[in-house]
Tab-separated table of C-alpha atoms (C1' of nucleotides) in Angstrom:
chain	number	residue	atom	x	y	z
A	1	MET	CA	-11.171	12.394	14.117
A	2	LYS	CA	-13.718	10.192	15.946
A	3	LYS	CA	-11.759	7.161	16.082
A	4	GLU	CA	-14.550	4.993	17.933
A	5	SER	CA	-16.722	5.508	14.629
A	6	MET	CA	-13.899	4.768	12.139
A	7	LEU	CA	-14.957	1.689	10.423
A	8	SER	CA	-12.443	-0.745	8.213
A	9	GLN	CA	-12.809	-1.042	4.711
A	10	THR	CA	-14.311	-4.335	4.955
A	11	GLU	CA	-16.916	-2.943	7.509
A	12	GLU	CA	-17.921	-0.240	5.138
A	13	ASN	CA	-17.877	-2.428	2.035
A	14	TYR	CA	-20.465	-4.972	3.894
A	15	LEU	CA	-22.599	-1.868	4.682
A	16	LYS	CA	-22.695	-0.820	1.258
A	17	GLU	CA	-23.803	-4.583	0.290
A	18	ILE	CA	-26.397	-4.838	2.745
A	19	TYR	CA	-27.717	-1.280	1.490
A	20	ALA	CA	-27.824	-2.290	-2.255
A	21	LEU	CA	-29.616	-5.725	-1.350
A	22	GLN	CA	-32.167	-3.916	1.139
A	23	GLU	CA	-33.057	-1.319	-1.167
A	24	GLY	CA	-36.823	-1.319	-2.624
A	25	ASN	CA	-38.156	-4.359	-0.580
A	26	GLN	CA	-38.450	-4.220	3.299
A	27	TRP	CA	-37.419	-7.854	4.107
A	28	ALA	CA	-34.558	-9.102	6.029
A	29	VAL	CA	-31.595	-9.581	3.730
A	30	SER	CA	-30.199	-13.210	4.067
A	31	THR	CA	-26.752	-13.977	5.216
A	32	ASN	CA	-26.275	-16.384	2.124
A	33	SER	CA	-27.153	-13.402	-0.256
A	34	ILE	CA	-24.726	-11.249	1.189
A	35	ALA	CA	-22.230	-14.046	0.990
A	36	GLU	CA	-22.842	-14.341	-2.687
A	37	LYS	CA	-22.371	-10.631	-3.350
A	38	MET	CA	-19.269	-10.270	-1.078
A	39	GLN	CA	-17.846	-13.534	-2.575
A	40	THR	CA	-17.072	-14.960	0.635
A	41	LYS	CA	-18.398	-17.650	2.914
A	42	ALA	CA	-21.983	-17.520	5.159
A	43	SER	CA	-19.716	-18.036	7.910
A	44	SER	CA	-17.503	-14.984	7.455
A	45	VAL	CA	-20.897	-13.159	7.029
A	46	THR	CA	-22.528	-14.146	9.813
A	47	ASP	CA	-19.014	-13.156	11.909
A	48	MET	CA	-19.346	-9.625	10.499
A	49	LEU	CA	-22.944	-9.507	10.800
A	50	GLN	CA	-22.571	-10.117	14.662
A	51	LYS	CA	-19.864	-7.413	14.900
A	52	LEU	CA	-21.719	-4.781	13.067
A	53	SER	CA	-24.803	-5.528	15.118
A	54	ASN	CA	-22.845	-4.789	17.971
A	55	LYS	CA	-21.756	-1.519	16.813
A	56	GLY	CA	-25.472	-0.665	16.142
A	57	LEU	CA	-25.055	-0.669	12.488
A	58	VAL	CA	-27.229	-3.429	11.654
A	59	ASP	CA	-30.177	-5.092	12.900
A	60	TYR	CA	-29.300	-8.570	13.101
A	61	THR	CA	-31.516	-11.418	14.333
A	62	LYS	CA	-29.984	-15.122	14.541
A	63	TYR	CA	-31.233	-17.160	11.346
A	64	ARG	CA	-33.733	-14.372	10.628
A	65	GLY	CA	-31.324	-12.196	8.153
A	66	SER	CA	-30.667	-8.458	8.596
A	67	ARG	CA	-31.280	-4.652	7.705
A	68	LEU	CA	-29.334	-1.935	8.184
A	69	SER	CA	-30.352	0.375	11.140
A	70	GLY	CA	-30.519	4.125	11.027
A	71	LYS	CA	-26.992	4.622	11.512
A	72	GLY	CA	-26.047	1.887	9.287
A	73	ASN	CA	-28.020	3.195	6.664
A	74	ASP	CA	-26.596	6.997	6.988
A	75	LYS	CA	-23.246	5.330	6.753
A	76	ALA	CA	-24.065	3.412	3.630
A	77	ILE	CA	-25.405	6.319	1.804
A	78	SER	CA	-22.381	8.034	2.468
A	79	ILE	CA	-20.210	5.527	1.121
A	80	VAL	CA	-22.604	5.374	-1.761
A	81	ARG	CA	-22.226	9.154	-2.143
A	82	LYS	CA	-18.394	8.799	-2.313
A	83	HIS	CA	-18.487	5.775	-4.793
A	84	ARG	CA	-20.923	7.895	-7.448
A	85	LEU	CA	-18.823	11.367	-7.009
A	86	TRP	CA	-15.604	9.715	-7.453
A	87	GLU	CA	-17.077	7.930	-10.713
A	88	THR	CA	-18.275	11.492	-11.676
A	89	PHE	CA	-14.891	12.917	-11.322
A	90	LEU	CA	-13.301	9.908	-13.126
A	91	VAL	CA	-15.403	10.275	-16.431
A	92	GLU	CA	-16.063	13.942	-16.548
A	93	LYS	CA	-12.579	15.372	-15.522
A	94	LEU	CA	-10.327	12.382	-16.390
A	95	ASN	CA	-12.006	11.443	-19.336
A	96	PHE	CA	-12.349	7.414	-18.328
A	97	LEU	CA	-15.141	5.671	-20.071
A	98	TRP	CA	-18.199	4.619	-17.769
A	99	ASP	CA	-17.307	1.047	-17.968
A	100	GLU	CA	-13.492	1.569	-16.749
A	101	VAL	CA	-14.661	3.690	-13.327
A	102	HIS	CA	-16.011	1.062	-11.198
A	103	ASP	CA	-13.035	-0.788	-9.731
A	104	ILE	CA	-11.430	2.423	-9.294
A	105	ALA	CA	-14.178	4.223	-7.315
A	106	GLU	CA	-14.563	0.974	-5.290
A	107	GLN	CA	-11.406	1.926	-3.839
A	108	LEU	CA	-11.574	5.574	-3.459
A	109	GLU	CA	-14.665	5.339	-1.912
A	110	HIS	CA	-12.897	4.387	1.203
A	111	ILE	CA	-10.890	7.730	1.539
A	112	LYS	CA	-11.501	9.459	4.821
A	113	SER	CA	-12.102	13.189	4.631
A	114	GLU	CA	-15.503	14.897	4.808
A	115	LYS	CA	-13.747	18.118	3.923
A	116	LEU	CA	-12.462	16.042	0.801
A	117	ILE	CA	-15.875	14.802	-0.235
A	118	LYS	CA	-17.320	18.416	0.170
A	119	LYS	CA	-14.506	19.831	-2.145
A	120	LEU	CA	-15.067	17.362	-4.421
A	121	GLU	CA	-18.725	17.781	-4.881
A	122	ALA	CA	-18.546	21.370	-5.412
A	123	TYR	CA	-15.949	21.346	-7.914
A	124	LEU	CA	-18.047	18.823	-9.943
A	125	GLY	CA	-21.009	21.485	-9.932
A	126	SER	CA	-22.975	19.336	-7.350
A	127	PRO	CA	-23.989	16.380	-9.707
A	128	LYS	CA	-27.141	14.722	-9.073
A	129	PHE	CA	-26.537	11.835	-10.927
A	130	ASP	CA	-23.403	9.440	-11.845
A	131	PRO	CA	-22.123	8.253	-15.141
A	132	HIS	CA	-24.492	5.413	-14.802
A	133	GLY	CA	-27.550	7.567	-14.452
A	134	HIS	CA	-27.547	6.610	-10.487
A	135	PRO	CA	-28.739	9.362	-8.205
A	136	ILE	CA	-26.017	11.146	-5.893
A	137	PRO	CA	-27.389	11.487	-2.360
A	138	ASN	CA	-26.200	15.215	-1.257
A	139	GLY	CA	-24.409	15.705	1.917
A	140	ASN	CA	-27.374	15.127	4.112
A	141	GLY	CA	-28.043	11.751	2.521
A	142	GLU	CA	-31.010	12.789	0.324
A	143	ILE	CA	-31.519	11.165	-2.751
A	144	THR	CA	-33.030	12.675	-5.519
A	145	LYS	CA	-35.985	10.468	-6.717
A	146	VAL	CA	-36.649	10.430	-10.303
A	147	ASN	CA	-39.457	8.969	-12.542
A	148	ARG	CA	-37.879	6.174	-14.181
A	149	VAL	CA	-38.970	2.808	-15.204
A	150	SER	CA	-37.321	-0.115	-16.821
A	151	LEU	CA	-37.787	-0.640	-20.435
A	152	ALA	CA	-39.134	-4.059	-19.644
A	153	GLU	CA	-42.488	-2.134	-18.219
A	154	PHE	CA	-42.985	-0.211	-21.574
A	155	ARG	CA	-45.953	-0.593	-23.658
A	156	ILE	CA	-45.716	-1.061	-27.550
A	157	GLU	CA	-45.022	2.377	-29.235
A	158	GLU	CA	-44.121	4.003	-26.067
A	159	VAL	CA	-41.152	6.298	-26.175
A	160	GLY	CA	-38.488	6.882	-23.636
A	161	ILE	CA	-35.227	8.632	-22.802
A	162	PHE	CA	-32.483	6.109	-21.619
A	163	VAL	CA	-31.563	7.873	-18.194
A	164	GLY	CA	-29.748	4.899	-16.371
A	165	VAL	CA	-28.853	1.325	-15.833
A	166	LYS	CA	-30.038	-0.886	-13.271
A	167	ASP	CA	-27.165	-3.139	-12.388
A	168	SER	CA	-23.707	-1.364	-13.682
A	169	SER	CA	-21.675	-4.647	-14.047
A	170	ASP	CA	-18.812	-4.160	-16.428
A	171	SER	CA	-19.932	-6.614	-18.944
A	172	PHE	CA	-23.479	-4.855	-19.170
A	173	LEU	CA	-21.789	-1.510	-19.625
A	174	LYS	CA	-19.505	-2.858	-22.238
A	175	TYR	CA	-22.618	-4.454	-24.141
A	176	LEU	CA	-24.028	-0.880	-24.344
A	177	SER	CA	-21.132	0.420	-25.485
A	178	LYS	CA	-20.570	-1.610	-28.137
A	179	ASN	CA	-23.797	-1.459	-29.144
A	180	LYS	CA	-23.876	2.186	-29.050
A	181	ILE	CA	-26.471	2.872	-26.622
A	182	ALA	CA	-25.822	5.743	-24.458
A	183	ILE	CA	-27.525	7.807	-21.592
A	184	GLY	CA	-29.471	10.302	-22.947
A	185	ASP	CA	-30.581	8.325	-26.358
A	186	THR	CA	-34.355	8.152	-27.091
A	187	LEU	CA	-35.710	4.634	-27.452
A	188	LYS	CA	-38.797	3.527	-28.570
A	189	LEU	CA	-40.155	0.018	-28.087
A	190	LEU	CA	-41.787	-1.478	-31.103
A	191	TYR	CA	-42.163	-4.965	-30.707
A	192	ILE	CA	-42.004	-7.906	-28.168
A	193	GLU	CA	-41.587	-11.432	-29.652
A	194	PRO	CA	-43.688	-13.755	-27.589
A	195	PHE	CA	-41.189	-16.688	-28.312
A	196	ASP	CA	-38.423	-15.621	-26.172
A	197	ASN	CA	-39.544	-12.153	-24.848
A	198	SER	CA	-36.845	-10.421	-26.966
A	199	PHE	CA	-37.560	-6.521	-27.570
A	200	LEU	CA	-37.315	-4.946	-30.618
A	201	ILE	CA	-36.610	-1.479	-30.278
A	202	TYR	CA	-36.039	1.748	-32.449
A	203	THR	CA	-33.069	4.051	-31.717
A	204	ASN	CA	-30.771	6.577	-33.167
A	205	SER	CA	-32.241	5.974	-36.686
A	206	ARG	CA	-32.197	1.734	-36.450
A	207	GLN	CA	-33.948	-1.052	-35.384
A	208	PHE	CA	-32.499	-3.323	-32.642
A	209	VAL	CA	-33.367	-6.474	-30.788
A	210	ILE	CA	-32.390	-6.615	-27.406
A	211	SER	CA	-33.056	-9.485	-24.686
A	212	GLU	CA	-35.706	-9.182	-21.949
A	213	ASN	CA	-32.535	-9.340	-19.525
A	214	VAL	CA	-31.234	-6.254	-20.989
A	215	ALA	CA	-34.534	-4.160	-21.379
A	216	LYS	CA	-34.709	-5.110	-17.469
A	217	ASN	CA	-31.390	-3.533	-16.917
A	218	LEU	CA	-32.506	-0.029	-18.818
A	219	TYR	CA	-33.834	2.654	-16.907
A	220	LEU	CA	-36.133	5.081	-18.935
A	221	LYS	CA	-38.027	8.343	-18.487
A	222	SER	CA	-41.236	7.932	-20.194
A	223	GLU	CA	-41.734	10.917	-22.490
B	1	MET	CA	-3.484	-7.225	-12.657
B	2	LYS	CA	-0.119	-9.195	-11.212
B	3	LYS	CA	-1.731	-10.181	-8.012
B	4	GLU	CA	1.657	-11.665	-6.772
B	5	SER	CA	3.312	-8.375	-7.132
B	6	MET	CA	0.629	-6.848	-5.221
B	7	LEU	CA	1.851	-4.776	-1.952
B	8	SER	CA	-0.385	-3.989	1.217
B	9	GLN	CA	-0.789	-0.384	2.192
B	10	THR	CA	1.374	-1.476	5.162
B	11	GLU	CA	4.189	-2.527	2.953
B	12	GLU	CA	3.828	0.541	0.801
B	13	ASN	CA	4.155	2.648	3.724
B	14	TYR	CA	7.139	0.977	5.191
B	15	LEU	CA	9.046	1.018	1.504
B	16	LYS	CA	8.219	4.889	1.384
B	17	GLU	CA	9.355	5.347	4.994
B	18	ILE	CA	12.898	3.579	4.032
B	19	TYR	CA	13.172	5.597	0.762
B	20	ALA	CA	12.553	8.594	2.729
B	21	LEU	CA	15.058	7.170	5.411
B	22	GLN	CA	17.901	6.481	2.885
B	23	GLU	CA	17.891	9.351	0.378
B	24	GLY	CA	20.774	11.273	0.466
B	25	ASN	CA	23.173	8.998	2.362
B	26	GLN	CA	24.189	5.869	1.077
B	27	TRP	CA	24.044	3.807	4.696
B	28	ALA	CA	22.027	1.320	5.707
B	29	VAL	CA	18.643	2.372	7.746
B	30	SER	CA	18.299	1.007	11.231
B	31	THR	CA	15.478	-0.616	12.249
B	32	ASN	CA	14.735	1.624	15.192
B	33	SER	CA	14.755	4.711	13.123
B	34	ILE	CA	11.934	2.759	10.955
B	35	ALA	CA	10.292	1.896	14.112
B	36	GLU	CA	10.256	5.753	15.088
B	37	LYS	CA	9.052	7.192	12.038
B	38	MET	CA	6.359	4.624	11.477
B	39	GLN	CA	4.868	4.780	15.270
B	40	THR	CA	5.776	1.029	15.810
B	41	LYS	CA	7.926	-1.277	17.816
B	42	ALA	CA	11.137	-2.490	16.520
B	43	SER	CA	9.949	-5.939	16.690
B	44	SER	CA	7.079	-5.270	14.529
B	45	VAL	CA	9.933	-3.765	11.781
B	46	THR	CA	12.052	-6.507	12.090
B	47	ASP	CA	9.062	-8.772	10.828
B	48	MET	CA	8.279	-6.482	8.112
B	49	LEU	CA	12.110	-6.280	6.749
B	50	GLN	CA	12.214	-9.935	6.695
B	51	LYS	CA	9.165	-10.147	4.546
B	52	LEU	CA	10.060	-7.149	2.390
B	53	SER	CA	13.724	-8.858	2.329
B	54	ASN	CA	12.063	-12.099	1.097
B	55	LYS	CA	10.197	-10.349	-1.575
B	56	GLY	CA	13.305	-8.700	-2.913
B	57	LEU	CA	12.281	-5.309	-1.927
B	58	VAL	CA	14.837	-4.717	0.724
B	59	ASP	CA	18.414	-5.739	1.014
B	60	TYR	CA	18.553	-6.596	4.806
B	61	THR	CA	21.054	-8.044	6.796
B	62	LYS	CA	20.163	-8.952	10.354
B	63	TYR	CA	21.666	-6.295	13.081
B	64	ARG	CA	23.102	-4.434	10.165
B	65	GLY	CA	19.939	-2.318	8.923
B	66	SER	CA	18.488	-2.189	5.458
B	67	ARG	CA	18.671	-0.549	2.091
B	68	LEU	CA	15.974	-0.620	-0.670
B	69	SER	CA	16.678	-2.777	-3.636
B	70	GLY	CA	16.262	-1.488	-7.122
B	71	LYS	CA	12.695	-3.158	-7.313
B	72	GLY	CA	12.086	-1.944	-3.969
B	73	ASN	CA	13.019	1.791	-4.843
B	74	ASP	CA	11.229	1.792	-8.001
B	75	LYS	CA	8.241	0.662	-6.044
B	76	ALA	CA	8.640	3.596	-3.269
B	77	ILE	CA	9.266	6.265	-6.136
B	78	SER	CA	6.011	5.299	-7.711
B	79	ILE	CA	4.466	5.800	-4.403
B	80	VAL	CA	6.126	8.934	-3.655
B	81	ARG	CA	4.720	10.099	-7.574
B	82	LYS	CA	1.172	9.605	-6.492
B	83	HIS	CA	1.553	10.970	-3.231
B	84	ARG	CA	2.648	14.214	-4.798
B	85	LEU	CA	0.350	14.138	-7.505
B	86	TRP	CA	-2.621	13.794	-5.207
B	87	GLU	CA	-1.428	16.660	-3.074
B	88	THR	CA	-1.013	18.904	-6.508
B	89	PHE	CA	-4.542	17.787	-7.211
B	90	LEU	CA	-6.199	18.713	-3.872
B	91	VAL	CA	-3.986	22.096	-3.781
B	92	GLU	CA	-4.586	23.031	-7.579
B	93	LYS	CA	-8.067	21.682	-8.367
B	94	LEU	CA	-9.699	21.409	-5.065
B	95	ASN	CA	-8.508	24.570	-3.269
B	96	PHE	CA	-6.828	22.608	-0.356
B	97	LEU	CA	-4.323	24.814	1.609
B	98	TRP	CA	-0.911	22.994	1.598
B	99	ASP	CA	-0.960	22.194	5.111
B	100	GLU	CA	-3.886	20.386	4.779
B	101	VAL	CA	-3.424	17.946	2.251
B	102	HIS	CA	-0.705	15.227	3.797
B	103	ASP	CA	-3.186	12.956	5.470
B	104	ILE	CA	-5.982	12.743	2.619
B	105	ALA	CA	-2.720	11.945	0.098
B	106	GLU	CA	-1.345	9.412	2.587
B	107	GLN	CA	-4.611	7.585	1.611
B	108	LEU	CA	-4.813	8.234	-1.851
B	109	GLU	CA	-1.364	7.208	-2.819
B	110	HIS	CA	-2.411	3.695	-2.040
B	111	ILE	CA	-5.269	3.641	-5.008
B	112	LYS	CA	-4.311	1.078	-7.318
B	113	SER	CA	-4.590	1.913	-10.918
B	114	GLU	CA	-1.688	2.963	-13.336
B	115	LYS	CA	-4.014	4.309	-15.947
B	116	LEU	CA	-5.661	6.350	-13.231
B	117	ILE	CA	-2.215	8.153	-11.669
B	118	LYS	CA	-1.147	8.485	-15.824
B	119	LYS	CA	-4.676	10.238	-16.470
B	120	LEU	CA	-4.477	12.548	-13.145
B	121	GLU	CA	-0.995	13.538	-14.197
B	122	ALA	CA	-2.089	14.923	-17.784
B	123	TYR	CA	-5.052	16.203	-16.252
B	124	LEU	CA	-2.651	18.476	-14.016
B	125	GLY	CA	-0.382	19.277	-17.011
B	126	SER	CA	2.463	16.849	-15.700
B	127	PRO	CA	3.383	19.211	-13.018
B	128	LYS	CA	7.422	19.186	-11.856
B	129	PHE	CA	6.522	19.914	-8.220
B	130	ASP	CA	4.106	19.395	-5.851
B	131	PRO	CA	2.658	22.267	-3.523
B	132	HIS	CA	5.536	21.955	-1.148
B	133	GLY	CA	8.273	22.154	-3.896
B	134	HIS	CA	8.918	18.497	-3.807
B	135	PRO	CA	9.731	17.174	-7.165
B	136	ILE	CA	7.189	14.818	-8.604
B	137	PRO	CA	8.888	11.582	-10.430
B	138	ASN	CA	7.586	10.944	-13.851
B	139	GLY	CA	6.364	7.612	-15.208
B	140	ASN	CA	9.606	6.228	-15.535
B	141	GLY	CA	10.673	7.126	-11.954
B	142	GLU	CA	13.026	9.936	-13.065
B	143	ILE	CA	13.145	13.006	-10.615
B	144	THR	CA	14.057	16.362	-11.753
B	145	LYS	CA	16.946	17.488	-9.952
B	146	VAL	CA	17.037	21.143	-8.909
B	147	ASN	CA	19.551	23.169	-7.587
B	148	ARG	CA	18.416	24.309	-3.883
B	149	VAL	CA	20.053	24.549	-0.666
B	150	SER	CA	18.600	25.190	2.817
B	151	LEU	CA	18.806	28.496	4.220
B	152	ALA	CA	21.031	27.344	6.868
B	153	GLU	CA	24.059	27.330	4.394
B	154	PHE	CA	23.500	30.703	3.036
B	155	ARG	CA	26.202	33.541	3.352
B	156	ILE	CA	25.140	36.717	4.947
B	157	GLU	CA	23.425	39.061	2.232
B	158	GLU	CA	22.636	35.989	0.065
B	159	VAL	CA	19.449	36.040	-1.992
B	160	GLY	CA	17.525	33.226	-3.012
B	161	ILE	CA	13.744	32.236	-3.808
B	162	PHE	CA	12.006	30.031	-1.619
B	163	VAL	CA	11.212	26.789	-3.526
B	164	GLY	CA	10.223	24.156	-1.019
B	165	VAL	CA	10.325	22.738	2.645
B	166	LYS	CA	12.683	20.220	3.669
B	167	ASP	CA	10.373	18.510	6.273
B	168	SER	CA	6.504	19.024	5.303
B	169	SER	CA	4.918	18.372	8.897
B	170	ASP	CA	1.873	19.861	9.391
B	171	SER	CA	2.934	22.162	12.243
B	172	PHE	CA	5.858	23.524	10.189
B	173	LEU	CA	3.938	24.372	7.398
B	174	LYS	CA	1.078	25.901	9.733
B	175	TYR	CA	4.034	27.903	11.094
B	176	LEU	CA	4.926	29.362	7.670
B	177	SER	CA	1.374	30.159	6.512
B	178	LYS	CA	0.781	31.892	9.758
B	179	ASN	CA	4.022	33.729	8.898
B	180	LYS	CA	3.416	34.459	5.604
B	181	ILE	CA	6.222	32.882	3.869
B	182	ALA	CA	5.088	30.941	0.869
B	183	ILE	CA	6.537	29.519	-1.834
B	184	GLY	CA	8.130	31.925	-4.503
B	185	ASP	CA	8.789	34.381	-1.878
B	186	THR	CA	12.348	36.206	-2.226
B	187	LEU	CA	14.472	35.821	0.780
B	188	LYS	CA	17.267	37.639	1.916
B	189	LEU	CA	19.742	36.511	4.860
B	190	LEU	CA	20.726	39.395	6.738
B	191	TYR	CA	22.211	38.385	10.099
B	192	ILE	CA	22.943	35.194	11.946
B	193	GLU	CA	22.782	35.957	15.776
B	194	PRO	CA	25.788	34.070	17.323
B	195	PHE	CA	24.146	33.529	20.759
B	196	ASP	CA	21.497	31.048	19.501
B	197	ASN	CA	22.101	30.972	15.936
B	198	SER	CA	18.791	32.276	14.999
B	199	PHE	CA	18.592	33.836	11.468
B	200	LEU	CA	17.568	37.548	10.767
B	201	ILE	CA	15.834	37.721	7.264
B	202	TYR	CA	14.133	40.190	5.016
B	203	THR	CA	11.248	39.093	3.130
B	204	ASN	CA	8.132	40.569	1.612
B	205	SER	CA	9.070	43.995	2.800
B	206	ARG	CA	9.897	43.191	6.303
B	207	GLN	CA	12.241	41.805	8.575
B	208	PHE	CA	12.138	38.604	10.435
B	209	VAL	CA	13.752	36.290	12.972
B	210	ILE	CA	13.878	32.620	12.291
B	211	SER	CA	15.340	29.761	14.387
B	212	GLU	CA	18.025	27.519	12.930
B	213	ASN	CA	15.823	24.949	12.837
B	214	VAL	CA	13.213	26.343	10.806
B	215	ALA	CA	16.303	27.908	8.510
B	216	LYS	CA	17.115	24.313	7.943
B	217	ASN	CA	13.757	23.153	6.815
B	218	LEU	CA	13.515	25.842	4.104
B	219	TYR	CA	14.990	25.129	0.453
B	220	LEU	CA	16.019	28.039	-1.625
B	221	LYS	CA	17.058	28.711	-5.029
B	222	SER	CA	20.054	31.027	-4.849
B	223	GLU	CA	20.023	33.693	-7.397
C	1	DA	C1'	-46.313	-34.603	10.670
C	2	DC	C1'	-42.093	-36.024	9.592
C	3	DA	C1'	-38.003	-36.889	6.903
C	4	DT	C1'	-35.121	-34.373	4.042
C	5	DT	C1'	-32.897	-30.303	2.100
C	6	DT	C1'	-31.145	-25.593	2.624
C	7	DT	C1'	-29.606	-22.156	5.334
C	8	DT	C1'	-27.457	-20.412	9.158
C	9	DT	C1'	-24.429	-20.610	12.804
C	10	DT	C1'	-20.730	-22.297	16.032
C	11	DA	C1'	-16.276	-24.148	16.796
C	12	DG	C1'	-11.950	-24.126	15.743
C	13	DG	C1'	-7.816	-22.808	12.230
C	14	DT	C1'	-4.949	-19.414	9.156
C	15	DT	C1'	-2.824	-15.006	7.967
C	16	DA	C1'	-1.238	-10.279	8.331
C	17	DA	C1'	0.237	-6.940	11.232
C	18	DT	C1'	0.611	-5.815	15.598
C	19	DC	C1'	2.111	-6.178	20.358
C	20	DT	C1'	5.188	-7.569	24.985
C	21	DA	C1'	8.884	-9.765	26.937
C	22	DA	C1'	12.992	-12.116	26.681
C	23	DA	C1'	17.504	-13.194	24.329
C	24	DA	C1'	21.261	-12.492	21.445
C	25	DA	C1'	24.156	-9.299	18.923
C	26	DT	C1'	26.648	-4.881	18.577
C	27	DA	C1'	27.956	-0.460	20.553
C	28	DA	C1'	29.867	2.258	23.939
C	29	DA	C1'	32.545	3.201	28.379
C	30	DT	C1'	35.660	2.527	31.891
D	1	DA	C1'	39.498	-6.092	27.438
D	2	DT	C1'	35.617	-6.422	30.082
D	3	DT	C1'	31.464	-4.829	31.474
D	4	DT	C1'	27.445	-1.877	30.599
D	5	DA	C1'	24.314	0.023	27.707
D	6	DT	C1'	21.731	0.036	23.346
D	7	DT	C1'	19.897	-2.101	19.294
D	8	DT	C1'	17.817	-5.691	17.291
D	9	DT	C1'	16.028	-10.353	16.992
D	10	DT	C1'	13.099	-14.122	18.437
D	11	DA	C1'	9.145	-16.154	20.834
D	12	DG	C1'	4.773	-16.319	21.892
D	13	DA	C1'	-0.090	-13.592	22.295
D	14	DT	C1'	-3.731	-10.860	20.013
D	15	DT	C1'	-6.930	-8.857	16.747
D	16	DA	C1'	-9.407	-8.822	12.039
D	17	DA	C1'	-10.952	-11.020	8.679
D	18	DC	C1'	-11.208	-14.811	6.682
D	19	DC	C1'	-11.718	-20.159	5.980
D	20	DT	C1'	-13.473	-25.692	6.401
D	21	DA	C1'	-16.441	-28.770	8.953
D	22	DA	C1'	-20.060	-29.951	12.138
D	23	DA	C1'	-24.021	-28.604	14.583
D	24	DA	C1'	-28.128	-26.533	14.789
D	25	DA	C1'	-32.640	-24.056	13.043
D	26	DA	C1'	-35.743	-23.128	9.231
D	27	DA	C1'	-37.937	-24.057	4.980
D	28	DT	C1'	-39.699	-27.690	2.058
D	29	DG	C1'	-41.608	-32.009	0.312
D	30	DT	C1'	-44.583	-35.731	0.728
DNA sequence: ACATTTTTTTAGGTTAATCTAAAAATAAAT
DNA sequence: ATTTATTTTTAGATTAACCTAAAAAAATGT
């Protein structure tokens, strides 16, 4: 094993978080936003950014924020890959519910063995998406792009298939389970209430009101 | 989760090592022997013993050595259980060879989730032995006792089935693989050479000379 | 443009797990 | 029974990852 390139769990967690924060936009990630997500103080984040910067994993400019370097990006993707493969394993093979697997996968994603993850992937049949509908990067860090759009951007009467969540927080997943909305369901947007921007949708032979916030967190594939 | 009773990986490793060192005999484990196995210095071990002793996991008397307390023993067994279940998973499900799984299981054994290990066990069909023939403790910490004896204690002409290794070091496992000795094989002790205590055995339609050291590390079930 | 607020960094400490070197206790050897 | 050797512990440092409080830089408001 190349010990020099071995990252601590903490370093890996920072990379993963910066990756999540910078994905989509191309602006530098602020120190505070990292601190908030990691539940630490900004001063701790600064320390870590300096360290990751020295290791060439992050491009960091004092007071100006950070972006992952190419190397840092590769590393982050490999962690995301592990996380999502493990989540898939937990749900598909061990019969966990999709709202139970996050914390366990947070631990499993740090297990160090390329061979393990290769074999796990093969065992699962090289899945392209995890139980929350998130794409699983392949061994080369390539991510299947999928045409999906948040329900919040739908037009009235538009129909789509629910393919994934944006934020996979425990509480949101539990909300969906409780309300029997599952990946694969067909949804139709019936009406948006102007007063509070709540969405009236039709799915599984019933009508249903959801908040704008919920709508934003549902990814659909338009038909 | 009961955070107070949460142990660090390092603490868990110490408990596991003390467990291994004290099993069989009833004497206190010396600080130096722990240091040797853990690849650290005796002074570091002393520090840790004091900490574990304060937590009630180890009975430690200055200069006199240590034993696991009841609580420490339970914890150690639960780690051994996890280790062996994961090894079984790696070999049975992911098709690893038995000499490739140790390091990965060393990492996996520290994953914290009772539910995970319960589900993993069920998924594997509640195996009683791991790929090296070591018994897997059940959820209550009970260990299947098996009548097995080291080949070194066999009499001439005695026949037995190879059911497990004593020491499962990488090098020993690789030696066995290379020489096509696998769990389940029937072995017969033909002769012990008085000069160097080497053992002449018969297995898989061939004769074979092994050192005394190898003989000591093979567990057989006498027929 | 300047004062105020917010963000970020620095300076200096803390804790867990390690280390080295020295001191203390135990064990072994004559 | 002393001396010598070995084992174990203590004392004092180090490192990674965190913290608080203060200083510095950037952003904002008037």
